[in-house]
């Protein structure tokens, strides 16, 4: 059995729902995980915002707008009156429930309930559509098996012991909601924004799936994604660790949380496109491709902070003091280079840059470079291989490089350059590594 996850845009309109239903129904007895229709979770967040602010009118307006979108989709989706009626009843009950919240006290528990409605809606719509098409589909409520423990982490034993028996029931196809779950207090909760990939990965690991398929509307990994250079050769295979390096550069590749469960359960993940359903996509698993450089990715809006101090020389505990400052502002450091007398660190979240710099000045001379770009070359960079570093460095010979990161993992070399040099750097790397 495979797990097939379809994202929000893949179920974003009636015609897309039909297309996904066709793809899912033709692929065998699998478990399908659905996101909410695109835009829905954002709108639900907006509704929750109004409810927090006790703006009942704002909430009601937004609820009505969202409801009419669903009613429109229903009128386009179904061909029988009976399915239309059943779906309309379900949708209206959900929106009545949302409206009822305008009359109650609103807090975090209610907010999570609101956010969960999108996946409940899309999965019920899909269930009824598949039924109409003659598919014997079984909707498995994610709230009955997807569970967080007291630390807020997925409870893998619970998930396995509750999901597996559900698959004993006879059906052509199983369907469930992504993103939504219950927490340790049994309240409705979620796996954070974009969490449907995580559901797919956790469910795939729990049932020992043959494969986890993440379907998107992007045509291949490189197209439509300006952050990754097109080397004209689509990446067909990645190691999980290579995917993890690339995940930082955008969830379009694979949501970062999705990697871990699949990697440890040794279940391959395949990225596929609904635009080209018969294309092989990108396979991610635990097999390394020795000696191959796979991809180059870039991320803008990076700031680099350098702290130089003679106190660092032969001292211990200096880095801890520096890191504690970043930690206290919940700012994560992405790249770091140190010498005996100075440390440079890159961050992409610059909200607390001024505060961080202010505190760092206690320990040394601080300087900041803004508008930098992090470029990452991903592939088999095992240190015992010879020649890779020099090939990559050679490509960068005309470009001013602020920092180089190598040896942090076996799968990556990173460079920090000025944003204005990004294009040139990407072209040079592409020409050198993939020509
Ligand atoms: N619907 C949720 C969101 O928009 C989960 C997902 O799409 O993966 O974040
Ligand atoms: Mg999504």
Short mmCIF file of C-alpha atoms and ligand atoms in Angstrom, two decimals:
data_model
loop_
_atom_site.label_atom_id
_atom_site.label_comp_id
_atom_site.label_asym_id
_atom_site.label_seq_id
_atom_site.Cartn_x
_atom_site.Cartn_y
_atom_site.Cartn_z
CA UNK A 1 0.00 0.00 0.00
CA UNK A 2 1.15 3.50 -0.82
CA UNK A 3 0.31 6.84 0.76
CA UNK A 4 -0.62 9.57 -1.73
CA UNK A 5 -0.78 13.14 -0.49
CA UNK A 6 -2.42 15.88 -2.54
CA UNK A 7 -1.90 19.50 -1.55
CA UNK A 8 -4.25 22.45 -1.41
CA UNK A 9 -3.95 23.63 -5.00
CA UNK A 10 -4.42 20.05 -6.25
CA UNK A 11 -7.89 20.14 -4.67
CA UNK A 12 -8.36 23.89 -5.17
CA UNK A 13 -11.25 23.78 -7.66
CA UNK A 14 -13.96 21.35 -8.74
CA UNK A 15 -12.04 20.40 -11.86
CA UNK A 16 -8.87 19.76 -9.88
CA UNK A 17 -10.75 17.62 -7.39
CA UNK A 18 -12.01 15.55 -10.31
CA UNK A 19 -8.51 15.18 -11.69
CA UNK A 20 -7.08 14.11 -8.33
CA UNK A 21 -9.95 11.65 -7.85
CA UNK A 22 -9.04 10.09 -11.20
CA UNK A 23 -5.37 9.84 -10.30
CA UNK A 24 -6.09 8.42 -6.85
CA UNK A 25 -8.72 5.93 -7.98
CA UNK A 26 -6.53 4.57 -10.75
CA UNK A 27 -3.50 3.92 -8.56
CA UNK A 28 -4.69 0.94 -6.49
CA UNK A 29 -5.72 0.26 -2.91
CA UNK A 30 -3.86 3.13 -1.27
CA UNK A 31 -4.26 5.70 1.48
CA UNK A 32 -4.92 9.21 0.18
CA UNK A 33 -4.11 12.22 2.38
CA UNK A 34 -5.73 15.53 1.50
CA UNK A 35 -5.00 19.14 2.41
CA UNK A 36 -7.67 21.80 2.60
CA UNK A 37 -8.62 23.57 -0.65
CA UNK A 38 -6.00 26.22 -1.31
CA UNK A 39 -6.61 29.46 0.57
CA UNK A 40 -8.97 27.84 3.05
CA UNK A 41 -6.59 27.51 5.99
CA UNK A 42 -5.53 31.15 5.50
CA UNK A 43 -9.17 32.24 5.53
CA UNK A 44 -9.83 30.14 8.63
CA UNK A 45 -6.89 31.88 10.32
CA UNK A 46 -8.47 35.17 9.35
CA UNK A 47 -11.79 34.09 10.85
CA UNK A 48 -10.04 33.04 14.05
CA UNK A 49 -8.40 36.49 14.13
CA UNK A 50 -11.79 38.20 14.01
CA UNK A 51 -13.14 35.89 16.69
CA UNK A 52 -10.20 36.65 18.99
CA UNK A 53 -10.88 40.33 18.49
CA UNK A 54 -14.57 39.82 19.19
CA UNK A 55 -15.39 41.23 15.79
CA UNK A 56 -18.47 39.12 15.06
CA UNK A 57 -19.31 41.02 11.87
CA UNK A 58 -15.84 40.54 10.42
CA UNK A 59 -16.01 36.84 11.27
CA UNK A 60 -19.49 36.42 9.79
CA UNK A 61 -18.57 38.19 6.55
CA UNK A 62 -15.50 36.04 6.09
CA UNK A 63 -17.41 32.87 7.00
CA UNK A 64 -20.09 33.73 4.44
CA UNK A 65 -17.51 34.38 1.72
CA UNK A 66 -15.80 31.06 2.37
CA UNK A 67 -19.10 29.19 2.49
CA UNK A 68 -20.19 30.54 -0.87
CA UNK A 69 -16.92 29.34 -2.38
CA UNK A 70 -17.71 25.83 -1.15
CA UNK A 71 -21.28 25.95 -2.35
CA UNK A 72 -20.05 27.02 -5.80
CA UNK A 73 -17.57 24.15 -5.88
CA UNK A 74 -20.33 21.71 -4.93
CA UNK A 75 -22.52 22.89 -7.80
CA UNK A 76 -19.68 22.26 -10.27
CA UNK A 77 -18.42 19.03 -8.77
CA UNK A 78 -21.28 16.58 -8.54
CA UNK A 79 -23.50 15.22 -11.21
CA UNK A 80 -26.21 13.75 -9.00
CA UNK A 81 -28.68 15.64 -6.86
CA UNK A 82 -28.12 13.17 -4.05
CA UNK A 83 -24.36 13.86 -3.73
CA UNK A 84 -25.01 17.57 -4.01
CA UNK A 85 -27.55 17.39 -1.21
CA UNK A 86 -25.31 15.31 1.07
CA UNK A 87 -22.33 17.59 0.53
CA UNK A 88 -24.36 20.77 0.97
CA UNK A 89 -25.71 19.46 4.27
CA UNK A 90 -22.19 18.71 5.49
CA UNK A 91 -20.81 22.05 4.38
CA UNK A 92 -23.70 24.01 5.89
CA UNK A 93 -23.33 22.22 9.22
CA UNK A 94 -19.64 23.15 9.32
CA UNK A 95 -20.32 26.79 8.54
CA UNK A 96 -23.17 26.92 11.06
CA UNK A 97 -20.70 25.59 13.63
CA UNK A 98 -18.25 28.36 12.73
CA UNK A 99 -20.94 31.01 12.98
CA UNK A 100 -21.98 29.66 16.39
CA UNK A 101 -18.48 30.47 17.64
CA UNK A 102 -19.25 34.19 17.27
CA UNK A 103 -21.56 33.78 20.26
CA UNK A 104 -19.05 31.96 22.48
CA UNK A 105 -15.87 32.68 24.34
CA UNK A 106 -12.98 32.23 21.94
CA UNK A 107 -9.57 30.81 22.89
CA UNK A 108 -6.80 28.57 21.58
CA UNK A 109 -8.94 25.43 21.80
CA UNK A 110 -11.64 26.99 19.59
CA UNK A 111 -9.00 28.33 17.23
CA UNK A 112 -7.66 24.85 16.56
CA UNK A 113 -11.20 23.67 15.88
CA UNK A 114 -11.63 26.44 13.34
CA UNK A 115 -8.34 25.61 11.60
CA UNK A 116 -9.32 21.93 11.32
CA UNK A 117 -12.42 22.58 9.22
CA UNK A 118 -10.59 22.92 5.89
CA UNK A 119 -9.33 19.35 5.78
CA UNK A 120 -12.67 18.04 7.06
CA UNK A 121 -14.40 19.83 4.19
CA UNK A 122 -12.04 18.77 1.40
CA UNK A 123 -11.97 15.13 2.48
CA UNK A 124 -15.76 14.85 2.72
CA UNK A 125 -16.12 16.48 -0.70
CA UNK A 126 -13.64 14.03 -2.17
CA UNK A 127 -15.29 11.07 -0.45
CA UNK A 128 -18.68 11.94 -1.93
CA UNK A 129 -17.20 12.57 -5.36
CA UNK A 130 -15.37 9.23 -5.40
CA UNK A 131 -18.56 7.45 -4.29
CA UNK A 132 -20.41 9.11 -7.12
CA UNK A 133 -17.75 7.73 -9.47
CA UNK A 134 -18.40 4.23 -8.15
CA UNK A 135 -15.24 3.98 -6.02
CA UNK A 136 -15.70 2.09 -2.76
CA UNK A 137 -13.83 4.66 -0.68
CA UNK A 138 -13.49 4.63 3.10
CA UNK A 139 -12.88 7.91 4.93
CA UNK A 140 -10.64 7.32 7.94
CA UNK A 141 -10.98 10.25 10.36
CA UNK A 142 -7.50 11.58 11.12
CA UNK A 143 -8.81 12.69 14.52
CA UNK A 144 -9.19 9.00 15.40
CA UNK A 145 -5.53 8.06 14.85
CA UNK A 146 -3.28 11.12 14.43
CA UNK A 147 -2.16 11.94 17.95
CA UNK A 148 0.34 14.20 19.67
CA UNK A 149 2.01 13.25 22.94
CA UNK A 150 2.46 15.48 25.99
CA UNK A 151 5.50 17.11 24.36
CA UNK A 152 3.46 18.00 21.29
CA UNK A 153 5.30 15.44 19.17
CA UNK A 154 3.49 12.83 17.08
CA UNK A 155 2.84 9.70 19.13
CA UNK A 156 4.05 7.11 16.65
CA UNK A 157 2.94 4.07 18.69
CA UNK A 158 -0.56 5.46 19.04
CA UNK A 159 -0.72 6.33 15.35
CA UNK A 160 0.38 2.86 14.31
CA UNK A 161 -1.88 0.97 16.71
CA UNK A 162 -4.93 3.01 15.70
CA UNK A 163 -4.39 3.37 11.97
CA UNK A 164 -3.37 -0.18 11.11
CA UNK A 165 -6.64 -1.86 12.24
CA UNK A 166 -8.65 0.72 10.29
CA UNK A 167 -7.11 -0.64 7.12
CA UNK A 168 -8.61 -4.07 7.77
CA UNK A 169 -11.98 -2.75 6.66
CA UNK A 170 -12.59 -3.66 3.03
CA UNK A 171 -12.39 -0.78 0.54
CA UNK A 172 -10.95 0.15 -2.85
CA UNK A 173 -9.34 3.23 -1.47
CA UNK A 174 -8.77 4.87 1.93
CA UNK A 175 -8.94 8.58 2.44
CA UNK A 176 -7.89 10.78 5.34
CA UNK A 177 -7.24 14.38 6.31
CA UNK A 178 -3.76 15.85 6.43
CA UNK A 179 -2.66 18.39 9.03
CA UNK A 180 -5.29 17.73 11.71
CA UNK A 181 -4.78 15.65 14.83
CA UNK A 182 -5.58 15.45 18.53
CA UNK A 183 -3.22 16.52 21.29
CA UNK A 184 -2.46 14.82 24.59
CA UNK A 185 -5.62 16.39 26.11
CA UNK A 186 -7.62 14.89 23.25
CA UNK A 187 -8.43 18.35 21.91
CA UNK A 188 -8.44 18.99 18.17
CA UNK A 189 -5.01 20.24 17.16
CA UNK A 190 -2.82 20.38 14.07
CA UNK A 191 0.66 19.59 12.79
CA UNK A 192 1.40 23.26 11.98
CA UNK A 193 0.96 25.04 8.67
CA UNK A 194 1.89 22.93 5.70
CA UNK A 195 1.53 19.86 7.93
CA UNK A 196 -0.22 17.58 5.46
CA UNK A 197 3.11 16.30 4.17
CA UNK A 198 3.90 15.41 7.76
CA UNK A 199 0.64 13.45 8.06
CA UNK A 200 1.55 11.52 4.92
CA UNK A 201 5.00 10.75 6.22
CA UNK A 202 3.77 9.69 9.67
CA UNK A 203 0.98 7.56 8.22
CA UNK A 204 3.37 5.99 5.71
CA UNK A 205 5.83 5.14 8.48
CA UNK A 206 3.01 3.78 10.69
CA UNK A 207 1.69 1.36 8.11
CA UNK A 208 5.06 0.48 6.59
CA UNK A 209 3.93 1.84 3.23
CA UNK A 210 5.65 0.79 0.05
CA UNK A 211 6.06 4.46 -0.89
CA UNK A 212 4.90 7.92 0.19
CA UNK A 213 3.92 10.06 -2.77
CA UNK A 214 3.75 13.83 -2.40
CA UNK A 215 1.78 15.22 -5.33
CA UNK A 216 2.03 18.91 -6.17
CA UNK A 217 1.14 21.03 -9.16
CA UNK A 218 4.72 22.03 -9.77
CA UNK A 219 6.03 20.60 -12.98
CA UNK A 220 9.24 18.94 -11.86
CA UNK A 221 11.44 20.10 -9.06
CA UNK A 222 13.11 22.97 -10.83
CA UNK A 223 10.40 24.59 -12.87
CA UNK A 224 8.45 27.48 -11.40
CA UNK A 225 10.87 27.59 -8.56
CA UNK A 226 13.16 30.56 -9.03
CA UNK A 227 15.17 29.64 -5.99
CA UNK A 228 16.65 26.63 -7.68
CA UNK A 229 18.63 26.95 -10.88
CA UNK A 230 17.37 25.02 -13.78
CA UNK A 231 20.19 22.83 -14.89
CA UNK A 232 17.86 21.44 -17.57
CA UNK A 233 18.23 18.05 -15.97
CA UNK A 234 15.53 17.37 -13.40
CA UNK A 235 16.72 15.76 -10.21
CA UNK A 236 15.44 12.19 -10.30
CA UNK A 237 16.92 10.94 -7.08
CA UNK A 238 17.92 12.42 -3.74
CA UNK A 239 19.16 10.98 -0.48
CA UNK A 240 16.96 12.01 2.49
CA UNK A 241 19.86 14.11 3.81
CA UNK A 242 20.17 15.90 0.47
CA UNK A 243 16.44 16.59 0.56
CA UNK A 244 16.85 17.90 4.12
CA UNK A 245 19.56 20.33 2.96
CA UNK A 246 17.31 21.52 0.15
CA UNK A 247 14.17 21.70 2.27
CA UNK A 248 15.51 24.84 3.93
CA UNK A 249 15.34 26.56 0.58
CA UNK A 250 11.60 26.13 0.28
CA UNK A 251 8.82 23.79 1.24
CA UNK A 252 8.03 23.43 -2.45
CA UNK A 253 10.59 20.66 -2.52
CA UNK A 254 9.40 18.80 0.53
CA UNK A 255 8.17 20.07 3.84
CA UNK A 256 11.11 19.68 6.26
CA UNK A 257 9.11 17.83 8.90
CA UNK A 258 8.18 15.14 6.41
CA UNK A 259 11.69 13.79 6.03
CA UNK A 260 12.38 12.29 9.45
CA UNK A 261 9.60 9.68 9.84
CA UNK A 262 10.09 8.37 6.31
CA UNK A 263 13.86 8.30 6.63
CA UNK A 264 13.82 6.30 9.88
CA UNK A 265 11.14 3.91 8.67
CA UNK A 266 13.14 3.59 5.43
CA UNK A 267 10.14 4.40 3.25
CA UNK A 268 10.89 6.07 -0.06
CA UNK A 269 9.20 9.40 -0.75
CA UNK A 270 8.36 10.31 -4.33
CA UNK A 271 7.59 13.85 -5.43
CA UNK A 272 5.13 13.85 -8.30
CA UNK A 273 3.31 16.44 -10.32
CA UNK A 274 -0.39 16.40 -11.15
CA UNK A 275 0.58 18.35 -14.30
CA UNK A 276 2.65 15.43 -15.57
CA UNK A 277 1.27 12.42 -13.72
CA UNK A 278 3.12 9.81 -15.71
CA UNK A 279 6.54 11.43 -15.21
CA UNK A 280 8.72 9.53 -12.74
CA UNK A 281 9.15 12.55 -10.44
CA UNK A 282 11.87 12.74 -7.82
CA UNK A 283 12.57 9.77 -5.60
CA UNK A 284 13.98 10.40 -2.12
CA UNK A 285 15.34 7.52 -0.08
CA UNK A 286 18.29 6.32 1.97
CA UNK A 287 20.49 5.28 -0.95
CA UNK A 288 23.38 7.64 -1.66
CA UNK A 289 24.54 8.26 -5.23
CA UNK A 290 28.24 8.28 -4.76
CA UNK A 291 30.16 11.02 -6.47
CA UNK A 292 27.17 12.94 -7.80
CA UNK A 293 26.31 16.59 -7.37
CA UNK A 294 22.53 16.94 -7.49
CA UNK A 295 21.32 20.48 -7.21
CA UNK A 296 22.10 24.07 -6.42
CA UNK A 297 19.71 26.19 -4.41
CA UNK A 298 19.78 29.78 -3.20
CA UNK A 299 18.07 31.87 -0.56
CA UNK A 300 17.98 35.68 -0.44
CA UNK A 301 17.60 38.19 2.38
CA UNK A 302 20.34 36.73 4.49
CA UNK A 303 22.18 38.83 7.05
CA UNK A 304 25.68 38.03 8.26
CA UNK A 305 26.87 39.06 11.67
CA UNK A 306 30.56 39.02 12.46
CA UNK A 307 31.97 39.28 15.93
CA UNK A 308 35.68 39.70 16.41
CA UNK A 309 37.35 39.54 19.76
CA UNK A 310 40.84 39.01 21.04
CA UNK A 311 39.12 37.56 24.10
CA UNK A 312 38.15 34.61 21.99
CA UNK A 313 41.76 33.59 21.49
CA UNK A 314 42.49 30.52 23.61
CA UNK A 315 39.28 31.09 25.58
CA UNK A 316 36.53 28.58 26.10
CA UNK A 317 32.83 29.31 26.43
CA UNK A 318 32.95 32.25 24.03
CA UNK A 319 30.69 30.63 21.44
CA UNK A 320 28.19 29.64 24.08
CA UNK A 321 27.78 33.27 25.13
CA UNK A 322 27.33 34.30 21.52
CA UNK A 323 24.79 31.56 20.77
CA UNK A 324 22.80 32.30 23.91
CA UNK A 325 22.07 35.76 22.59
CA UNK A 326 20.61 34.34 19.38
CA UNK A 327 18.70 31.79 21.37
CA UNK A 328 17.14 34.38 23.63
CA UNK A 329 15.74 36.07 20.52
CA UNK A 330 14.59 32.76 19.05
CA UNK A 331 16.72 33.38 15.98
CA UNK A 332 18.34 30.40 14.36
CA UNK A 333 21.79 30.55 12.84
CA UNK A 334 22.04 28.90 9.44
CA UNK A 335 25.68 29.08 8.54
CA UNK A 336 28.67 29.65 10.75
CA UNK A 337 32.40 30.09 10.17
CA UNK A 338 34.91 30.59 12.91
CA UNK A 339 38.55 31.45 13.19
CA UNK A 340 40.56 31.80 16.38
CA UNK A 341 39.61 35.43 16.71
CA UNK A 342 36.27 35.86 15.02
CA UNK A 343 32.96 34.22 14.21
CA UNK A 344 30.60 34.96 11.32
CA UNK A 345 27.04 33.73 11.44
CA UNK A 346 24.21 34.01 8.95
CA UNK A 347 20.54 34.40 9.80
CA UNK A 348 17.45 34.71 7.63
CA UNK A 349 15.12 36.04 10.30
CA UNK A 350 16.29 39.61 10.89
CA UNK A 351 13.44 40.73 13.17
CA UNK A 352 15.71 41.00 16.19
CA UNK A 353 18.90 41.90 14.38
CA UNK A 354 19.36 45.21 16.22
CA UNK A 355 18.81 43.65 19.63
CA UNK A 356 21.17 40.78 18.87
CA UNK A 357 23.89 43.14 17.65
CA UNK A 358 23.43 45.32 20.72
CA UNK A 359 24.05 42.39 23.07
CA UNK A 360 26.91 40.96 21.02
CA UNK A 361 28.81 44.23 21.40
CA UNK A 362 29.49 43.24 25.00
CA UNK A 363 31.82 40.55 23.73
CA UNK A 364 33.62 42.06 20.75
CA UNK A 365 33.54 44.24 17.67
CA UNK A 366 30.46 43.55 15.62
CA UNK A 367 29.74 44.19 11.96
CA UNK A 368 26.75 43.27 9.80
CA UNK A 369 26.38 42.60 6.07
CA UNK A 370 22.84 42.76 4.73
CA UNK A 371 21.26 41.64 1.44
CA UNK A 372 23.35 38.54 1.20
CA UNK A 373 22.46 35.29 -0.50
CA UNK A 374 23.07 31.76 0.69
CA UNK A 375 23.95 29.34 -2.08
CA UNK A 376 23.97 25.67 -1.39
CA UNK A 377 25.42 22.91 -3.55
CA UNK A 378 23.94 19.55 -2.68
CA UNK A 379 25.27 16.14 -3.52
CA UNK A 380 27.70 13.50 -2.36
CA UNK A 381 30.31 15.64 -0.59
CA UNK A 382 31.84 12.92 1.53
CA UNK A 383 35.13 14.40 2.66
CA UNK A 384 37.11 11.41 1.49
CA UNK A 385 36.09 12.05 -2.11
CA UNK A 386 38.71 14.14 -3.79
CA UNK A 387 38.16 16.89 -6.28
CA UNK A 388 34.60 18.01 -5.48
CA UNK A 389 35.46 20.96 -3.30
CA UNK A 390 37.92 22.25 -5.85
CA UNK A 391 35.43 21.92 -8.71
CA UNK A 392 32.83 23.84 -6.78
CA UNK A 393 35.33 26.46 -5.59
CA UNK A 394 36.68 26.82 -9.08
CA UNK A 395 33.22 27.74 -10.38
CA UNK A 396 33.15 30.58 -7.86
CA UNK A 397 36.54 32.00 -8.81
CA UNK A 398 35.17 35.26 -10.27
CA UNK A 399 32.71 35.88 -7.42
CA UNK A 400 33.40 37.63 -4.13
CA UNK A 401 32.59 35.03 -1.48
CA UNK A 402 31.85 36.19 2.05
CA UNK A 403 31.71 32.75 3.72
CA UNK A 404 32.19 29.10 2.79
CA UNK A 405 30.64 26.20 4.69
CA UNK A 406 31.97 22.71 4.12
CA UNK A 407 32.07 19.64 6.32
CA UNK A 408 28.89 20.35 8.29
CA UNK A 409 27.25 17.40 6.58
CA UNK A 410 28.30 14.92 3.95
CA UNK A 411 25.90 16.44 1.48
CA UNK A 412 26.55 20.12 1.16
CA UNK A 413 28.89 23.01 0.42
CA UNK A 414 27.46 26.46 1.03
CA UNK A 415 28.56 29.90 -0.02
CA UNK A 416 27.50 33.29 1.11
CA UNK A 417 27.63 35.95 -1.58
CA UNK A 418 26.05 39.34 -2.23
CA UNK A 419 22.51 39.12 -3.55
CA UNK A 420 23.62 41.07 -6.61
CA UNK A 421 26.10 38.27 -7.44
CA UNK A 422 23.55 35.50 -7.03
CA UNK A 423 22.64 35.09 -10.67
CA UNK A 424 26.25 35.03 -11.80
CA UNK A 425 27.16 32.54 -9.10
CA UNK A 426 24.29 30.22 -9.94
CA UNK A 427 25.12 30.30 -13.63
CA UNK A 428 28.78 29.63 -12.97
CA UNK A 429 27.99 26.69 -10.70
CA UNK A 430 25.46 25.31 -13.12
CA UNK A 431 27.89 25.52 -16.03
CA UNK A 432 30.72 23.96 -14.04
CA UNK A 433 28.75 21.19 -12.32
CA UNK A 434 26.02 20.17 -14.75
CA UNK A 435 27.30 21.06 -18.23
N1 LIG B 1 -4.09 23.17 5.10
C1 LIG B 1 -2.91 23.28 5.88
C2 LIG B 1 -2.17 24.56 5.53
O1 LIG B 1 -2.57 25.27 4.62
C3 LIG B 1 -2.03 22.09 5.77
C4 LIG B 1 -1.42 21.85 4.40
O2 LIG B 1 -1.87 22.37 3.40
O3 LIG B 1 -0.44 21.09 4.34
O4 LIG B 1 -1.20 24.86 6.15
MG1 LIG B 2 -0.02 22.98 1.65
#
